[in-house]
PDB file of C-alpha atoms in Angstrom:
ATOM      1  CA  MET A   1       5.332   3.633   3.298  1.00  0.00           C
ATOM      2  CA  SER A   2       2.957   4.363   0.436  1.00  0.00           C
ATOM      3  CA  ASP A   3       3.421   3.434  -3.230  1.00  0.00           C
ATOM      4  CA  ILE A   4       3.882   5.675  -6.262  1.00  0.00           C
ATOM      5  CA  MET A   5       1.316   5.909  -9.062  1.00  0.00           C
ATOM      6  CA  THR A   6       3.253   5.078 -12.230  1.00  0.00           C
ATOM      7  CA  PHE A   7       2.397   5.893 -15.856  1.00  0.00           C
ATOM      8  CA  PHE A   8       3.762   5.035 -19.291  1.00  0.00           C
ATOM      9  CA  THR A   9       3.601   8.226 -21.381  1.00  0.00           C
ATOM     10  CA  ALA A  10       5.152   6.394 -24.337  1.00  0.00           C
ATOM     11  CA  ASN A  11       4.509   2.935 -25.723  1.00  0.00           C
ATOM     12  CA  MET A  12       7.347   0.561 -24.894  1.00  0.00           C
ATOM     13  CA  PRO A  13       7.772  -3.145 -24.226  1.00  0.00           C
ATOM     14  CA  ALA A  14       6.877  -4.477 -20.798  1.00  0.00           C
ATOM     15  CA  SER A  15      10.507  -5.529 -20.460  1.00  0.00           C
ATOM     16  CA  VAL A  16      11.347  -1.888 -19.632  1.00  0.00           C
ATOM     17  CA  PHE A  17       9.209  -2.000 -16.491  1.00  0.00           C
ATOM     18  CA  ASN A  18      10.504  -5.468 -15.693  1.00  0.00           C
ATOM     19  CA  GLN A  19      14.078  -4.171 -15.903  1.00  0.00           C
ATOM     20  CA  LEU A  20      13.156  -1.188 -13.710  1.00  0.00           C
ATOM     21  CA  PHE A  21      11.639  -3.501 -11.120  1.00  0.00           C
ATOM     22  CA  GLU A  22      14.608  -5.849 -11.029  1.00  0.00           C
ATOM     23  CA  GLU A  23      17.203  -3.073 -10.815  1.00  0.00           C
ATOM     24  CA  SER A  24      15.323  -1.051  -8.192  1.00  0.00           C
ATOM     25  CA  GLN A  25      14.957  -4.094  -5.959  1.00  0.00           C
ATOM     26  CA  THR A  26      18.724  -4.498  -5.611  1.00  0.00           C
ATOM     27  CA  ALA A  27      18.716  -1.617  -3.102  1.00  0.00           C
ATOM     28  CA  GLU A  28      19.013  -2.427   0.590  1.00  0.00           C
ATOM     29  CA  ASN A  29      15.639  -3.369   2.131  1.00  0.00           C
ATOM     30  CA  ALA A  30      13.873  -2.629  -1.162  1.00  0.00           C
ATOM     31  CA  CYS A  31      10.252  -3.594  -1.728  1.00  0.00           C
ATOM     32  CA  PRO A  32       7.766  -2.992  -4.569  1.00  0.00           C
ATOM     33  CA  PHE A  33       6.957   0.725  -4.527  1.00  0.00           C
ATOM     34  CA  LEU A  34       5.578   1.543  -7.989  1.00  0.00           C
ATOM     35  CA  THR A  35       1.900   0.933  -8.778  1.00  0.00           C
ATOM     36  CA  LEU A  36       1.302   0.825 -12.520  1.00  0.00           C
ATOM     37  CA  ILE A  37      -1.825   2.467 -13.952  1.00  0.00           C
ATOM     38  CA  ARG A  38      -2.109   1.315 -17.550  1.00  0.00           C
ATOM     39  CA  TYR A  39      -5.135   3.364 -18.696  1.00  0.00           C
ATOM     40  CA  PRO A  40      -7.511   5.923 -17.113  1.00  0.00           C
ATOM     41  CA  GLU A  41     -10.466   3.549 -16.768  1.00  0.00           C
ATOM     42  CA  GLN A  42      -8.435   0.889 -14.948  1.00  0.00           C
ATOM     43  CA  GLU A  43     -10.474  -0.571 -12.087  1.00  0.00           C
ATOM     44  CA  GLU A  44      -8.105  -3.093 -10.512  1.00  0.00           C
ATOM     45  CA  VAL A  45      -5.096  -1.613  -8.718  1.00  0.00           C
ATOM     46  CA  ASP A  46      -2.240  -3.628  -7.242  1.00  0.00           C
ATOM     47  CA  ASP A  47      -2.500  -3.402  -3.459  1.00  0.00           C
ATOM     48  CA  TRP A  48       1.211  -3.388  -2.613  1.00  0.00           C
ATOM     49  CA  GLY A  49       2.975  -2.184  -5.719  1.00  0.00           C
ATOM     50  CA  THR A  50       3.194  -3.777  -9.160  1.00  0.00           C
ATOM     51  CA  LYS A  51       5.585  -6.699  -9.332  1.00  0.00           C
ATOM     52  CA  ALA A  52       7.475  -7.956 -12.371  1.00  0.00           C
ATOM     53  CA  PRO A  53       7.049  -9.566 -14.733  1.00  0.00           C
ATOM     54  CA  ILE A  54       4.226  -7.718 -16.453  1.00  0.00           C
ATOM     55  CA  GLN A  55       2.960  -8.279 -19.992  1.00  0.00           C
ATOM     56  CA  ASP A  56       2.978  -5.868 -22.927  1.00  0.00           C
ATOM     57  CA  PHE A  57       0.115  -3.366 -23.037  1.00  0.00           C
ATOM     58  CA  GLU A  58      -0.864  -0.179 -24.878  1.00  0.00           C
ATOM     59  CA  THR A  59      -0.776   2.779 -22.532  1.00  0.00           C
ATOM     60  CA  GLY A  60      -3.765   5.053 -22.082  1.00  0.00           C
ATOM     61  CA  PHE A  61      -1.526   7.984 -21.130  1.00  0.00           C
ATOM     62  CA  LEU A  62       0.397   8.364 -24.385  1.00  0.00           C
ATOM     63  CA  GLY A  63       1.957  11.819 -24.651  1.00  0.00           C
ATOM     64  CA  LYS A  64       0.219  13.183 -21.550  1.00  0.00           C
ATOM     65  CA  SER A  65       1.743  16.302 -20.011  1.00  0.00           C
ATOM     66  CA  ASP A  66       2.724  16.733 -16.370  1.00  0.00           C
ATOM     67  CA  ASP A  67      -0.420  18.800 -15.772  1.00  0.00           C
ATOM     68  CA  GLU A  68      -2.645  16.117 -17.305  1.00  0.00           C
ATOM     69  CA  LEU A  69      -1.010  13.411 -15.203  1.00  0.00           C
ATOM     70  CA  ARG A  70      -1.492  15.477 -12.046  1.00  0.00           C
ATOM     71  CA  GLN A  71      -5.137  16.099 -12.868  1.00  0.00           C
ATOM     72  CA  TYR A  72      -5.759  12.383 -13.304  1.00  0.00           C
ATOM     73  CA  PHE A  73      -3.779  11.647 -10.126  1.00  0.00           C
ATOM     74  CA  ARG A  74      -5.912  14.012  -8.039  1.00  0.00           C
ATOM     75  CA  ARG A  75      -9.190  12.769  -9.537  1.00  0.00           C
ATOM     76  CA  PHE A  76      -8.146   9.198  -8.808  1.00  0.00           C
ATOM     77  CA  LEU A  77      -7.461   9.956  -5.150  1.00  0.00           C
ATOM     78  CA  SER A  78     -10.511  12.172  -4.624  1.00  0.00           C
ATOM     79  CA  GLU A  79     -13.144  10.139  -6.471  1.00  0.00           C
ATOM     80  CA  ARG A  80     -12.207   6.547  -5.682  1.00  0.00           C
ATOM     81  CA  PRO A  81     -13.007   4.931  -2.342  1.00  0.00           C
ATOM     82  CA  GLY A  82      -9.896   4.100  -0.350  1.00  0.00           C
ATOM     83  CA  TYR A  83     -10.182   0.359  -0.871  1.00  0.00           C
ATOM     84  CA  LYS A  84      -9.879   0.892  -4.655  1.00  0.00           C
ATOM     85  CA  GLN A  85      -6.727   3.015  -4.427  1.00  0.00           C
ATOM     86  CA  GLY A  86      -4.268   0.295  -3.520  1.00  0.00           C
ATOM     87  CA  ASN A  87      -1.492   1.752  -1.382  1.00  0.00           C
ATOM     88  CA  ILE A  88      -0.962   4.837  -3.555  1.00  0.00           C
ATOM     89  CA  GLY A  89       0.104   7.950  -1.659  1.00  0.00           C
ATOM     90  CA  GLY A  90      -0.677  11.576  -2.399  1.00  0.00           C
ATOM     91  CA  HIS A  91       2.811  13.055  -2.813  1.00  0.00           C
ATOM     92  CA  TRP A  92       4.475  11.060  -5.604  1.00  0.00           C
ATOM     93  CA  MET A  93       4.021  10.180  -9.273  1.00  0.00           C
ATOM     94  CA  ALA A  94       6.344   8.282 -11.603  1.00  0.00           C
ATOM     95  CA  GLU A  95       6.603   8.350 -15.368  1.00  0.00           C
ATOM     96  CA  LEU A  96       8.252   6.128 -17.936  1.00  0.00           C
ATOM     97  CA  ASP A  97       8.620   8.281 -21.045  1.00  0.00           C
ATOM     98  CA  GLU A  98      10.217   8.131 -24.478  1.00  0.00           C
ATOM     99  CA  HIS A  99      13.713   8.302 -22.948  1.00  0.00           C
ATOM    100  CA  SER A 100      13.214   5.583 -20.356  1.00  0.00           C
ATOM    101  CA  ALA A 101      13.775   2.574 -22.594  1.00  0.00           C
ATOM    102  CA  ILE A 102      16.920   4.091 -24.124  1.00  0.00           C
ATOM    103  CA  GLU A 103      18.497   5.487 -20.957  1.00  0.00           C
ATOM    104  CA  SER A 104      17.109   3.149 -18.261  1.00  0.00           C
ATOM    105  CA  THR A 105      15.763   6.155 -16.362  1.00  0.00           C
ATOM    106  CA  ILE A 106      12.464   7.000 -14.692  1.00  0.00           C
ATOM    107  CA  VAL A 107      10.990  10.438 -14.007  1.00  0.00           C
ATOM    108  CA  LEU A 108       9.955  10.828 -10.360  1.00  0.00           C
ATOM    109  CA  HIS A 109       7.631  13.673  -9.341  1.00  0.00           C
ATOM    110  CA  TYR A 110       7.345  14.789  -5.713  1.00  0.00           C
ATOM    111  CA  GLY A 111       4.702  17.172  -4.399  1.00  0.00           C
ATOM    112  CA  MET A 112       4.701  19.153  -1.148  1.00  0.00           C
ATOM    113  CA  LYS A 113       1.616  20.986   0.092  1.00  0.00           C
ATOM    114  CA  LYS A 114       2.062  24.744  -0.187  1.00  0.00           C
ATOM    115  CA  SER A 115       0.795  25.006   3.389  1.00  0.00           C
ATOM    116  CA  THR A 116       3.645  22.726   4.501  1.00  0.00           C
ATOM    117  CA  TRP A 117       6.161  24.891   2.670  1.00  0.00           C
ATOM    118  CA  ASP A 118       4.713  27.995   4.342  1.00  0.00           C
ATOM    119  CA  TYR A 119       4.935  26.375   7.775  1.00  0.00           C
ATOM    120  CA  MET A 120       8.555  25.336   7.197  1.00  0.00           C
ATOM    121  CA  HIS A 121       9.417  28.891   6.150  1.00  0.00           C
ATOM    122  CA  GLU A 122       7.323  30.694   8.750  1.00  0.00           C
ATOM    123  CA  TYR A 123      10.286  32.829   9.794  1.00  0.00           C
ATOM    124  CA  GLU A 124      11.600  33.386   6.279  1.00  0.00           C
ATOM    125  CA  PRO A 125       8.456  34.109   4.240  1.00  0.00           C
ATOM    126  CA  GLU A 126      10.571  35.588   1.458  1.00  0.00           C
ATOM    127  CA  ALA A 127      12.123  32.153   0.733  1.00  0.00           C
ATOM    128  CA  GLU A 128      11.737  31.304  -2.944  1.00  0.00           C
ATOM    129  CA  ILE A 129      10.732  27.879  -4.213  1.00  0.00           C
ATOM    130  CA  PHE A 130      14.025  26.379  -5.334  1.00  0.00           C
ATOM    131  CA  ALA A 131      15.116  24.698  -8.556  1.00  0.00           C
ATOM    132  CA  ASP A 132      12.224  23.904 -10.913  1.00  0.00           C
ATOM    133  CA  GLY A 133       9.627  23.570  -8.159  1.00  0.00           C
ATOM    134  CA  LYS A 134       6.228  24.642  -9.495  1.00  0.00           C
ATOM    135  CA  LEU A 135       3.127  25.621  -7.533  1.00  0.00           C
ATOM    136  CA  CYS A 136       0.243  23.846  -9.253  1.00  0.00           C
ATOM    137  CA  ASP A 137      -3.541  24.009  -9.202  1.00  0.00           C
ATOM    138  CA  ASP A 138      -3.787  21.166  -6.680  1.00  0.00           C
ATOM    139  CA  GLY A 139      -2.163  23.351  -4.013  1.00  0.00           C
ATOM    140  CA  TYR A 140       1.111  21.410  -4.105  1.00  0.00           C
ATOM    141  CA  ILE A 141       4.603  22.463  -5.113  1.00  0.00           C
ATOM    142  CA  TRP A 142       5.941  19.839  -7.515  1.00  0.00           C
ATOM    143  CA  TRP A 143       9.537  18.949  -8.324  1.00  0.00           C
ATOM    144  CA  LYS A 144      10.753  16.226 -10.653  1.00  0.00           C
ATOM    145  CA  TRP A 145      13.973  14.347 -11.312  1.00  0.00           C
ATOM    146  CA  ARG A 146      15.162  11.807 -13.852  1.00  0.00           C
ATOM    147  CA  VAL A 147      16.672   8.883 -11.953  1.00  0.00           C
ATOM    148  CA  PRO A 148      18.547   5.778 -13.166  1.00  0.00           C
ATOM    149  CA  PHE A 149      16.484   2.626 -12.653  1.00  0.00           C
ATOM    150  CA  LYS A 150      18.948   1.101 -10.211  1.00  0.00           C
ATOM    151  CA  TYR A 151      18.750   4.109  -7.874  1.00  0.00           C
ATOM    152  CA  SER A 152      15.016   4.781  -8.093  1.00  0.00           C
ATOM    153  CA  TYR A 153      14.034   3.082  -4.823  1.00  0.00           C
ATOM    154  CA  SER A 154      17.007   4.504  -2.935  1.00  0.00           C
ATOM    155  CA  PHE A 155      16.217   7.994  -4.217  1.00  0.00           C
ATOM    156  CA  TYR A 156      12.583   7.656  -3.149  1.00  0.00           C
ATOM    157  CA  ILE A 157      13.599   6.597   0.357  1.00  0.00           C
ATOM    158  CA  SER A 158      16.137   9.426   0.583  1.00  0.00           C
ATOM    159  CA  ILE A 159      13.481  12.051  -0.129  1.00  0.00           C
ATOM    160  CA  GLU A 160      10.908  10.365   2.119  1.00  0.00           C
ATOM    161  CA  CYS A 161      13.108   9.766   5.139  1.00  0.00           C
ATOM    162  CA  CYS A 162      15.876  12.376   5.148  1.00  0.00           C
ATOM    163  CA  ASP A 163      15.970  16.067   5.975  1.00  0.00           C
ATOM    164  CA  PHE A 164      14.651  18.761   3.656  1.00  0.00           C
ATOM    165  CA  GLU A 165      18.273  19.667   2.865  1.00  0.00           C
ATOM    166  CA  VAL A 166      18.687  16.308   1.112  1.00  0.00           C
ATOM    167  CA  MET A 167      15.950  17.182  -1.373  1.00  0.00           C
ATOM    168  CA  GLN A 168      17.704  20.491  -1.988  1.00  0.00           C
ATOM    169  CA  LEU A 169      20.949  18.580  -2.549  1.00  0.00           C
ATOM    170  CA  PHE A 170      19.340  16.558  -5.342  1.00  0.00           C
ATOM    171  CA  CYS A 171      18.186  19.827  -6.934  1.00  0.00           C
ATOM    172  CA  ARG A 172      21.611  21.451  -7.108  1.00  0.00           C
ATOM    173  CA  PRO A 173      22.845  21.998 -10.675  1.00  0.00           C
ATOM    174  CA  ASP A 174      26.178  20.393  -9.746  1.00  0.00           C
ATOM    175  CA  TYR A 175      24.387  17.061  -9.295  1.00  0.00           C
ATOM    176  CA  ARG A 176      21.529  17.416 -11.776  1.00  0.00           C
ATOM    177  CA  ASP A 177      21.797  18.160 -15.467  1.00  0.00           C
ATOM    178  CA  SER A 178      19.547  20.343 -17.621  1.00  0.00           C
ATOM    179  CA  ARG A 179      17.106  17.464 -18.179  1.00  0.00           C
ATOM    180  CA  GLY A 180      16.868  16.684 -14.481  1.00  0.00           C
ATOM    181  CA  LEU A 181      19.086  13.558 -14.547  1.00  0.00           C
ATOM    182  CA  ILE A 182      20.672  13.260 -11.122  1.00  0.00           C
ATOM    183  CA  ASP A 183      24.167  12.199 -10.135  1.00  0.00           C
ATOM    184  CA  TYR A 184      22.883   9.864  -7.450  1.00  0.00           C
ATOM    185  CA  GLU A 185      26.234   8.297  -6.634  1.00  0.00           C
ATOM    186  CA  THR A 186      27.842  11.598  -5.617  1.00  0.00           C
ATOM    187  CA  CYS A 187      24.787  12.730  -3.655  1.00  0.00           C
ATOM    188  CA  ASP A 188      24.671   9.408  -1.827  1.00  0.00           C
ATOM    189  CA  LYS A 189      28.336   9.750  -0.820  1.00  0.00           C
ATOM    190  CA  ILE A 190      27.553  13.182   0.622  1.00  0.00           C
ATOM    191  CA  ILE A 191      24.519  11.858   2.504  1.00  0.00           C
ATOM    192  CA  ARG A 192      26.602   8.997   3.932  1.00  0.00           C
ATOM    193  CA  ARG A 193      29.418  11.423   4.845  1.00  0.00           C
ATOM    194  CA  GLU A 194      31.908   9.624   2.620  1.00  0.00           C
ATOM    195  CA  ILE A 195      32.735  12.985   1.040  1.00  0.00           C
ATOM    196  CA  PRO A 196      32.010  16.498   2.367  1.00  0.00           C
ATOM    197  CA  ASP A 197      29.143  18.639   1.172  1.00  0.00           C
ATOM    198  CA  PRO A 198      30.705  21.745  -0.414  1.00  0.00           C
ATOM    199  CA  LEU A 199      27.879  23.853   1.062  1.00  0.00           C
ATOM    200  CA  GLN A 200      28.040  22.070   4.441  1.00  0.00           C
ATOM    201  CA  THR A 201      24.254  21.781   4.681  1.00  0.00           C
ATOM    202  CA  VAL A 202      24.099  17.974   4.437  1.00  0.00           C
ATOM    203  CA  GLY A 203      26.108  15.892   6.883  1.00  0.00           C
ATOM    204  CA  GLY A 204      27.266  18.853   8.951  1.00  0.00           C
ATOM    205  CA  GLU A 205      30.656  20.521   8.979  1.00  0.00           C
ATOM    206  CA  TRP A 206      33.871  18.562   8.464  1.00  0.00           C
ATOM    207  CA  ASP A 207      36.922  19.018  10.644  1.00  0.00           C
ATOM    208  CA  GLU A 208      39.665  19.718   8.133  1.00  0.00           C
ATOM    209  CA  SER A 209      42.382  20.243  10.717  1.00  0.00           C
ATOM    210  CA  PRO A 210      45.442  18.033  10.173  1.00  0.00           C
ATOM    211  CA  ASP A 211      45.929  14.941  12.278  1.00  0.00           C
ATOM    212  CA  PRO A 212      48.255  15.494  15.266  1.00  0.00           C
TER     213      PRO A 212
END
């Protein structure tokens, strides 16, 4: 399992990241999964995720847009030798922004190669990219969600390890507000088959016939 390159796009105390780390690690089988990049010229990268506690610092990514973060992300992976990349993977970014300290939320970005999308939809080429997915200059389709700290690791694992339909579940407007904040608890109950999926695409069909 690879780690997620993580940025501060607003200045905030280190205690925000420390809180994020502590809350995310309460998930079952959790491990460090966020690698913090403090400024663009940073040479040293944590090999297996950044662990709390960290100390206060001034971010070098203040106010950066999604496009600017992606551009840095791709340059980092293409220009640095592998041994200087830590364990950072090529499909995820994370962002702590001006809302993170107030709401205890993190923005998680996930990218899928357009070629992968095309392969998955070989027999339905008319399929539209769902939700706010955006085809970007790096050849990836990117989605993003705002996730409560305590569910951030669990959400990451759900997208990484579950079926494509689970990612679509997290994109449904019933479980995601206009700012992208997800209702993780309800989605998790659907994934675990504690409650039925109204669309019956996650967890299969439920037998609603009465007990004999």
